[in-house]
């Protein structure tokens, strides 16, 4: 990488050299980027542009739509005297889902931030249609109440891919094979009682093995004759192993 503070953002879009990827952890996003941004400290590198998230729909934001995109943004109050944020865009709105996640340091487990998950809806609330656009909004937590007045947040936006359309068919096909394998028994209902009938497909084979072989022809060689005593010897030798008892 180049020196600290070097910029990889051009025209609001992150452009890294070939082979480089930006995949920070939640702790790194809060401690190394958001905290430094809030207190106007130098960033490790200028990877994250400043964008007003609610001025554009998620597909119109700068960057590669196939990749996760990161933005610094400020939260705008929905009401003058309230704490709720205005999350409306041109075509819809961001709606929070689930509980906020605590972000703590790996050493000391000190709470440093919160992570909120939001889903983008097309249309007007509360009748918007849900999309697969997801945003993780990170905000800083300060125990000293010395945060600046400007309310910076860090946003990760991505498009959540759904499972393939044929995934359900694959599951159904697997279940059909499992059902065909279970056809070795039949359940017959008699009134309120159920009776399980098992069919032993190996009984015929065992019956064939237990038959006494026909007497050997007198013209056959002595090497091909098997006597009854030999059969008993083989049987007793196999029965000496506990696995065959």
Tab-separated table of C-alpha atoms in Angstrom:
chain	number	residue	atom	x	y	z
A	1	UNK	CA	0.000	0.000	0.000
A	2	UNK	CA	1.001	3.591	-0.396
A	3	UNK	CA	1.625	5.913	2.526
A	4	UNK	CA	-0.890	6.770	5.184
A	5	UNK	CA	-3.630	9.078	4.037
A	6	UNK	CA	-3.133	8.268	0.351
A	7	UNK	CA	-6.375	8.497	-1.618
A	8	UNK	CA	-7.838	5.644	-3.633
A	9	UNK	CA	-11.140	7.421	-4.231
A	10	UNK	CA	-11.714	9.027	-7.613
A	11	UNK	CA	-15.006	10.699	-8.496
A	12	UNK	CA	-16.592	9.203	-5.393
A	13	UNK	CA	-15.601	5.638	-6.376
A	14	UNK	CA	-13.082	3.380	-4.661
A	15	UNK	CA	-10.353	2.275	-7.059
A	16	UNK	CA	-7.742	-0.090	-5.668
A	17	UNK	CA	-4.669	-1.450	-7.459
A	18	UNK	CA	-5.093	-4.905	-9.049
A	19	UNK	CA	-5.040	-7.669	-6.448
A	20	UNK	CA	-6.046	-5.474	-3.509
A	21	UNK	CA	-9.342	-5.904	-1.648
A	22	UNK	CA	-10.917	-3.815	1.104
A	23	UNK	CA	-12.551	-6.213	3.615
A	24	UNK	CA	-12.310	-4.621	7.087
A	25	UNK	CA	-13.881	-6.148	10.181
A	26	UNK	CA	-16.593	-4.391	12.176
A	27	UNK	CA	-14.057	-3.419	14.822
A	28	UNK	CA	-11.683	-1.980	12.219
A	29	UNK	CA	-14.448	0.042	10.582
A	30	UNK	CA	-15.425	1.632	13.887
A	31	UNK	CA	-12.040	2.015	15.596
A	32	UNK	CA	-9.772	2.774	12.642
A	33	UNK	CA	-12.063	4.636	10.256
A	34	UNK	CA	-15.245	5.982	11.854
A	35	UNK	CA	-13.618	7.102	15.093
A	36	UNK	CA	-10.817	8.840	13.227
A	37	UNK	CA	-13.349	10.499	10.936
A	38	UNK	CA	-15.471	11.748	13.831
A	39	UNK	CA	-12.488	13.280	15.644
A	40	UNK	CA	-10.849	14.586	12.442
A	41	UNK	CA	-7.796	12.357	12.783
A	42	UNK	CA	-5.791	11.050	9.801
A	43	UNK	CA	-7.284	7.880	8.302
A	44	UNK	CA	-5.177	4.776	7.561
A	45	UNK	CA	-6.003	5.370	3.882
A	46	UNK	CA	-8.662	7.281	1.980
A	47	UNK	CA	-10.746	4.284	0.982
A	48	UNK	CA	-14.174	5.596	1.997
A	49	UNK	CA	-15.816	8.561	0.217
A	50	UNK	CA	-18.270	10.987	1.778
A	51	UNK	CA	-21.766	10.544	0.319
A	52	UNK	CA	-25.221	11.611	1.435
A	53	UNK	CA	-26.867	8.189	1.435
A	54	UNK	CA	-30.427	9.473	1.272
A	55	UNK	CA	-29.815	11.689	-1.745
A	56	UNK	CA	-29.619	8.646	-4.026
A	57	UNK	CA	-31.127	5.202	-4.345
A	58	UNK	CA	-28.725	2.341	-3.530
A	59	UNK	CA	-28.211	1.397	-7.204
A	60	UNK	CA	-27.314	4.995	-8.044
A	61	UNK	CA	-24.571	5.343	-5.437
A	62	UNK	CA	-20.992	5.451	-6.771
A	63	UNK	CA	-18.973	2.272	-6.994
A	64	UNK	CA	-19.260	-1.262	-8.312
A	65	UNK	CA	-22.770	-2.633	-7.733
A	66	UNK	CA	-21.382	-6.177	-7.576
A	67	UNK	CA	-19.165	-5.342	-4.603
A	68	UNK	CA	-19.672	-4.072	-1.069
A	69	UNK	CA	-19.481	-0.271	-0.983
A	70	UNK	CA	-18.498	1.866	1.986
A	71	UNK	CA	-19.503	5.490	2.604
A	72	UNK	CA	-19.195	8.133	5.259
A	73	UNK	CA	-22.495	9.915	5.711
A	74	UNK	CA	-24.267	12.152	8.199
A	75	UNK	CA	-27.606	11.333	9.736
A	76	UNK	CA	-30.378	13.829	9.123
A	77	UNK	CA	-33.047	14.142	11.807
A	78	UNK	CA	-36.536	13.237	10.613
A	79	UNK	CA	-38.139	15.730	13.002
A	80	UNK	CA	-36.596	18.907	14.455
A	81	UNK	CA	-36.940	17.766	18.061
A	82	UNK	CA	-36.599	14.030	17.552
A	83	UNK	CA	-33.813	11.453	17.400
A	84	UNK	CA	-35.199	9.461	14.476
A	85	UNK	CA	-33.237	9.685	11.245
A	86	UNK	CA	-34.682	10.566	7.880
A	87	UNK	CA	-33.995	7.574	5.641
A	88	UNK	CA	-36.197	8.408	2.635
A	89	UNK	CA	-34.665	8.437	-0.864
A	90	UNK	CA	-35.966	9.272	-4.331
A	91	UNK	CA	-37.639	5.891	-4.925
A	92	UNK	CA	-38.140	4.476	-1.444
A	93	UNK	CA	-36.757	4.331	2.070
A	94	UNK	CA	-34.422	2.395	4.348
A	95	UNK	CA	-36.125	0.450	7.128
A	96	UNK	CA	-34.334	-0.922	10.181
A	97	UNK	CA	-34.664	-4.626	10.909
A	98	UNK	CA	-33.626	-6.674	13.927
A	99	UNK	CA	-31.683	-5.462	16.946
A	100	UNK	CA	-28.593	-3.302	16.888
A	101	UNK	CA	-25.344	-5.225	17.310
A	102	UNK	CA	-22.699	-4.160	19.818
A	103	UNK	CA	-19.202	-3.624	18.424
A	104	UNK	CA	-16.490	-4.199	21.024
A	105	UNK	CA	-12.709	-4.268	20.952
A	106	UNK	CA	-11.071	-7.672	20.645
A	107	UNK	CA	-8.779	-6.783	23.545
A	108	UNK	CA	-10.582	-5.631	26.651
A	109	UNK	CA	-14.044	-6.058	25.092
A	110	UNK	CA	-14.809	-2.361	25.421
A	111	UNK	CA	-17.951	-1.163	23.657
A	112	UNK	CA	-16.952	1.249	20.907
A	113	UNK	CA	-19.842	1.255	18.441
A	114	UNK	CA	-23.203	-0.040	17.276
A	115	UNK	CA	-24.218	-1.715	14.034
A	116	UNK	CA	-27.727	-1.308	12.628
A	117	UNK	CA	-29.067	-3.415	9.735
A	118	UNK	CA	-31.483	-1.788	7.284
A	119	UNK	CA	-33.369	-3.036	4.222
A	120	UNK	CA	-34.360	-0.851	1.287
A	121	UNK	CA	-38.037	-0.655	0.317
A	122	UNK	CA	-39.447	0.801	-2.888
A	123	UNK	CA	-42.429	3.134	-2.569
A	124	UNK	CA	-43.858	5.015	0.360
A	125	UNK	CA	-44.076	3.689	3.919
A	126	UNK	CA	-45.713	1.631	5.185
A	127	UNK	CA	-46.709	0.017	1.868
A	128	UNK	CA	-43.295	-0.243	0.230
A	129	UNK	CA	-42.081	-3.409	-1.454
A	130	UNK	CA	-38.977	-5.018	0.020
A	131	UNK	CA	-35.823	-5.304	-2.085
A	132	UNK	CA	-32.551	-7.195	-1.632
A	133	UNK	CA	-30.500	-4.073	-0.926
A	134	UNK	CA	-28.949	-4.203	2.573
A	135	UNK	CA	-27.167	-1.506	4.550
A	136	UNK	CA	-25.080	-1.858	7.704
A	137	UNK	CA	-24.901	1.469	9.498
A	138	UNK	CA	-22.105	1.894	12.049
A	139	UNK	CA	-22.225	4.629	14.651
A	140	UNK	CA	-19.750	5.516	17.333
A	141	UNK	CA	-20.395	5.073	21.046
A	142	UNK	CA	-18.622	7.408	23.453
A	143	UNK	CA	-18.613	6.980	27.211
A	144	UNK	CA	-17.397	10.524	27.793
A	145	UNK	CA	-20.168	12.263	25.807
A	146	UNK	CA	-17.559	14.324	23.970
A	147	UNK	CA	-18.607	13.448	20.442
A	148	UNK	CA	-18.650	16.354	17.976
A	149	UNK	CA	-21.971	17.821	16.932
A	150	UNK	CA	-21.667	16.461	13.388
A	151	UNK	CA	-23.263	13.025	13.487
A	152	UNK	CA	-21.063	10.898	11.225
A	153	UNK	CA	-21.932	7.273	10.442
A	154	UNK	CA	-20.200	4.680	8.282
A	155	UNK	CA	-22.367	2.699	5.880
A	156	UNK	CA	-21.736	-0.606	4.140
A	157	UNK	CA	-24.174	-1.225	1.265
A	158	UNK	CA	-24.491	-4.414	-0.774
A	159	UNK	CA	-26.987	-6.412	-2.796
A	160	UNK	CA	-27.930	-9.697	-1.137
A	161	UNK	CA	-27.974	-12.545	-3.622
A	162	UNK	CA	-30.856	-14.983	-3.331
A	163	UNK	CA	-30.479	-18.749	-3.572
A	164	UNK	CA	-30.653	-20.189	-7.114
A	165	UNK	CA	-34.155	-20.758	-8.457
A	166	UNK	CA	-33.516	-24.484	-8.902
A	167	UNK	CA	-32.402	-24.959	-5.290
A	168	UNK	CA	-35.953	-25.974	-4.317
A	169	UNK	CA	-36.098	-28.497	-7.157
A	170	UNK	CA	-32.814	-30.033	-6.026
A	171	UNK	CA	-34.214	-30.421	-2.515
A	172	UNK	CA	-37.421	-32.012	-3.814
A	173	UNK	CA	-35.405	-34.392	-5.975
A	174	UNK	CA	-33.321	-35.381	-2.948
A	175	UNK	CA	-36.486	-36.052	-0.949
A	176	UNK	CA	-37.916	-38.196	-3.739
A	177	UNK	CA	-34.788	-40.365	-3.731
A	178	UNK	CA	-35.052	-40.707	0.038
A	179	UNK	CA	-38.707	-41.745	-0.323
A	180	UNK	CA	-37.872	-44.380	-2.944
A	181	UNK	CA	-35.194	-45.805	-0.659
A	182	UNK	CA	-37.784	-46.229	2.082
A	183	UNK	CA	-39.983	-48.477	-0.087
A	184	UNK	CA	-38.370	-51.536	1.529
A	185	UNK	CA	-41.253	-51.632	4.010
A	186	UNK	CA	-44.980	-50.993	3.770
A	187	UNK	CA	-47.265	-49.557	6.418
A	188	UNK	CA	-50.784	-50.989	6.320
A	189	UNK	CA	-53.528	-49.335	8.332
A	190	UNK	CA	-56.122	-51.495	10.029
A	191	UNK	CA	-58.656	-49.183	11.668
A	192	UNK	CA	-56.792	-47.034	14.147
A	193	UNK	CA	-53.829	-49.472	14.424
A	194	UNK	CA	-50.798	-49.401	12.132
A	195	UNK	CA	-48.740	-52.453	11.308
A	196	UNK	CA	-45.298	-52.336	9.788
A	197	UNK	CA	-44.563	-55.244	7.451
A	198	UNK	CA	-40.904	-55.849	6.543
A	199	UNK	CA	-39.921	-57.708	3.422
A	200	UNK	CA	-36.699	-59.678	3.676
A	201	UNK	CA	-35.219	-59.593	0.210
A	202	UNK	CA	-32.184	-61.636	1.290
A	203	UNK	CA	-34.177	-64.645	2.508
A	204	UNK	CA	-34.110	-66.302	-0.920
A	205	UNK	CA	-30.377	-65.837	-1.181
A	206	UNK	CA	-29.803	-67.353	2.249
A	207	UNK	CA	-32.040	-70.283	1.326
A	208	UNK	CA	-29.914	-70.936	-1.740
A	209	UNK	CA	-26.732	-70.851	0.337
A	210	UNK	CA	-28.140	-73.365	2.856
A	211	UNK	CA	-28.992	-75.944	0.220
A	212	UNK	CA	-26.793	-79.057	0.161
A	213	UNK	CA	-24.810	-79.089	-3.078
A	214	UNK	CA	-25.554	-82.017	-5.390
A	215	UNK	CA	-23.138	-84.950	-5.380
A	216	UNK	CA	-20.161	-84.410	-7.603
A	217	UNK	CA	-19.863	-86.368	-10.810
A	218	UNK	CA	-17.610	-89.393	-10.726
A	219	UNK	CA	-15.772	-88.062	-13.723
A	220	UNK	CA	-14.754	-84.857	-11.965
A	221	UNK	CA	-11.285	-84.570	-10.480
A	222	UNK	CA	-10.643	-84.981	-6.799
A	223	UNK	CA	-9.530	-81.357	-6.568
A	224	UNK	CA	-13.090	-80.138	-7.314
A	225	UNK	CA	-14.887	-82.302	-4.699
A	226	UNK	CA	-16.088	-80.633	-1.491
A	227	UNK	CA	-17.008	-82.973	1.345
A	228	UNK	CA	-19.403	-82.291	4.165
A	229	UNK	CA	-16.566	-82.338	6.701
A	230	UNK	CA	-14.814	-79.581	4.788
A	231	UNK	CA	-17.956	-77.464	4.919
A	232	UNK	CA	-18.164	-77.917	8.678
A	233	UNK	CA	-14.519	-76.925	9.028
A	234	UNK	CA	-15.061	-73.737	7.056
A	235	UNK	CA	-18.179	-72.937	9.046
A	236	UNK	CA	-16.425	-73.492	12.370
A	237	UNK	CA	-13.451	-71.385	11.311
A	238	UNK	CA	-15.730	-68.447	10.370
A	239	UNK	CA	-17.692	-68.774	13.578
A	240	UNK	CA	-14.511	-68.388	15.598
A	241	UNK	CA	-14.650	-64.601	14.916
A	242	UNK	CA	-17.058	-62.773	17.244
A	243	UNK	CA	-18.224	-60.500	14.375
A	244	UNK	CA	-20.028	-63.367	12.658
A	245	UNK	CA	-21.832	-64.850	15.658
